[in-house]
Amino acid sequence: MSELTSPKRHGRLGRTLLWVAIALSVALLGFVTAVTIRANPYYSNAEANGISKYIFLEECKEQIHDAEELEALKGVLQQTGQLRPNQNLTADIAAEPSELVANTQEAQGGGWTLTAPANIRIVGQTAVLGQLGMQCNHAKAQGRTVAQLQLPGGQ
C-alpha cells in the first residue's frame, strides 16, 4: 500500500481545515450577496409601488416603441413629405441606464413616474429623426403602466 492510502495515516487536521475553509467561503458569499442586493440601483419595494423599478423601466421601454403619439407624428411627417406612406416610426428611450434609475421617482399613492428624452426613428433605420420628451407612469391603484410622447406644439 502506498503512503497516501495507508490506514495508519491521520487526516483529521486536513479535513478540519477544509471544513473551516468551506464555512468561511459560504459566509463570505452570503455577506457579499446581501451587500450587493442592497446596493442594486434597480432594487425597490415592489409591494409599495405595485411593481419593481426594473419591471417599470422595462414596461416603459416596451410601450414607448408603439406610443399612440407616433401615429399623429407620422401623419404630420407624411404631409410635409419627410416620410413615405409605407414607412413607420418607432421611439426608444435616449437616456443612459444610470439616468433612468436616477430619474425614476415614486409617485404619490404608490407607483412610479419617469420623464426622459426619446429618440424618434424610422423603423429599420438607425438614423435619429429627432428627440421628444417622454413621460411614463405606473399607477399602483390601476396596476398598469402608460408611456406617452410629448409632441411639439402640445398636439
CSV table of C-alpha atoms in Angstrom, one decimal, residues 23-132:
chain,number,residue,atom,x,y,z
A,23,ALA,CA,-17.7,27.5,6.1
A,24,LEU,CA,-15.8,30.8,5.7
A,25,SER,CA,-16.4,30.8,1.9
A,26,VAL,CA,-20.2,30.3,2.4
A,27,ALA,CA,-20.3,33.1,5.0
A,28,LEU,CA,-18.3,35.5,2.7
A,29,LEU,CA,-20.6,34.6,-0.2
A,30,GLY,CA,-23.7,35.4,1.9
A,31,PHE,CA,-22.3,38.7,3.0
A,32,VAL,CA,-21.3,39.8,-0.5
A,33,THR,CA,-24.7,38.8,-1.8
A,34,ALA,CA,-26.5,40.8,0.9
A,35,VAL,CA,-24.4,43.9,0.3
A,36,THR,CA,-24.8,43.7,-3.5
A,37,ILE,CA,-28.6,43.4,-3.3
A,38,ARG,CA,-28.9,46.5,-1.1
A,39,ALA,CA,-26.6,48.5,-3.4
A,40,ASN,CA,-28.5,47.4,-6.5
A,41,PRO,CA,-30.0,50.6,-8.1
A,42,TYR,CA,-32.9,48.6,-9.5
A,43,TYR,CA,-33.8,47.3,-6.1
A,44,SER,CA,-37.1,48.7,-4.9
A,45,ASN,CA,-40.1,47.9,-2.8
A,46,ALA,CA,-42.5,46.3,-5.3
A,47,GLU,CA,-45.3,45.9,-2.8
A,48,ALA,CA,-45.3,49.7,-2.0
A,49,ASN,CA,-45.3,50.7,-5.7
A,50,GLY,CA,-47.2,48.0,-7.4
A,51,ILE,CA,-44.2,46.7,-9.4
A,52,SER,CA,-40.5,46.8,-9.1
A,53,LYS,CA,-38.4,49.7,-10.5
A,54,TYR,CA,-36.8,47.3,-13.0
A,55,ILE,CA,-40.1,46.0,-14.3
A,56,PHE,CA,-41.4,49.6,-14.6
A,57,LEU,CA,-38.5,50.6,-16.7
A,58,GLU,CA,-38.8,47.6,-18.9
A,59,GLU,CA,-42.6,48.3,-19.5
A,60,CYS,CA,-41.7,51.9,-20.3
A,61,LYS,CA,-39.2,50.8,-22.9
A,62,GLU,CA,-41.7,48.4,-24.5
A,63,GLN,CA,-44.6,50.9,-24.5
A,64,ILE,CA,-42.7,53.8,-26.0
A,65,HIS,CA,-42.0,51.8,-29.1
A,66,ASP,CA,-45.6,51.9,-30.1
A,67,ALA,CA,-46.8,55.1,-28.4
A,68,GLU,CA,-50.1,56.5,-29.8
A,69,GLU,CA,-48.5,59.9,-30.4
A,70,LEU,CA,-46.3,58.2,-33.1
A,71,GLU,CA,-49.3,57.9,-35.4
A,72,ALA,CA,-50.0,61.6,-35.1
A,73,LEU,CA,-46.4,62.4,-35.8
A,74,LYS,CA,-46.3,60.0,-38.7
A,75,GLY,CA,-49.3,61.8,-40.3
A,76,VAL,CA,-47.6,65.2,-39.9
A,77,LEU,CA,-44.3,63.9,-41.4
A,78,GLN,CA,-46.1,62.3,-44.3
A,79,GLN,CA,-48.0,65.6,-45.1
A,80,THR,CA,-44.7,67.5,-45.2
A,81,GLY,CA,-43.1,64.9,-47.4
A,82,GLN,CA,-40.5,63.8,-44.8
A,83,LEU,CA,-41.9,60.3,-44.5
A,84,ARG,CA,-43.1,57.9,-47.2
A,85,PRO,CA,-46.6,56.3,-46.8
A,86,ASN,CA,-45.0,52.8,-46.3
A,87,GLN,CA,-42.7,53.9,-43.5
A,88,ASN,CA,-43.4,53.7,-39.8
A,89,LEU,CA,-41.9,55.4,-36.8
A,90,THR,CA,-40.6,54.0,-33.6
A,91,ALA,CA,-39.3,55.5,-30.4
A,92,ASP,CA,-36.8,54.4,-27.8
A,93,ILE,CA,-35.6,56.0,-24.6
A,94,ALA,CA,-32.5,58.0,-25.2
A,95,ALA,CA,-31.2,58.2,-21.6
A,96,GLU,CA,-28.5,56.1,-20.1
A,97,PRO,CA,-29.5,53.4,-17.6
A,98,SER,CA,-28.0,55.4,-14.7
A,99,GLU,CA,-30.0,58.4,-15.8
A,100,LEU,CA,-33.2,56.3,-16.0
A,101,VAL,CA,-32.7,55.0,-12.4
A,102,ALA,CA,-32.0,58.5,-11.1
A,103,ASN,CA,-35.0,60.0,-12.9
A,104,THR,CA,-37.4,57.3,-11.8
A,105,GLN,CA,-39.4,58.6,-8.8
A,106,GLU,CA,-42.0,57.2,-6.5
A,107,ALA,CA,-45.5,58.5,-7.3
A,108,GLN,CA,-47.9,59.7,-4.6
A,109,GLY,CA,-50.3,56.9,-3.7
A,110,GLY,CA,-47.9,54.2,-4.9
A,111,GLY,CA,-46.4,53.7,-8.3
A,112,TRP,CA,-43.6,55.2,-10.4
A,113,THR,CA,-43.1,58.2,-12.7
A,114,LEU,CA,-40.3,58.8,-15.2
A,115,THR,CA,-39.5,61.7,-17.5
A,116,ALA,CA,-36.8,61.2,-20.1
A,117,PRO,CA,-35.9,62.0,-23.8
A,118,ALA,CA,-37.0,59.6,-26.5
A,119,ASN,CA,-35.3,59.2,-29.9
A,120,ILE,CA,-37.6,59.0,-32.9
A,121,ARG,CA,-36.5,56.8,-35.8
A,122,ILE,CA,-37.9,55.3,-39.0
A,123,VAL,CA,-38.4,51.6,-38.4
A,124,GLY,CA,-35.5,49.7,-39.9
A,125,GLN,CA,-33.1,52.7,-39.9
A,126,THR,CA,-30.5,53.7,-37.4
A,127,ALA,CA,-30.5,57.4,-38.0
A,128,VAL,CA,-32.4,59.5,-35.4
A,129,LEU,CA,-35.0,61.9,-36.9
A,130,GLY,CA,-35.3,63.8,-33.7
A,131,GLN,CA,-35.9,63.7,-30.0
A,132,LEU,CA,-39.1,64.3,-28.0
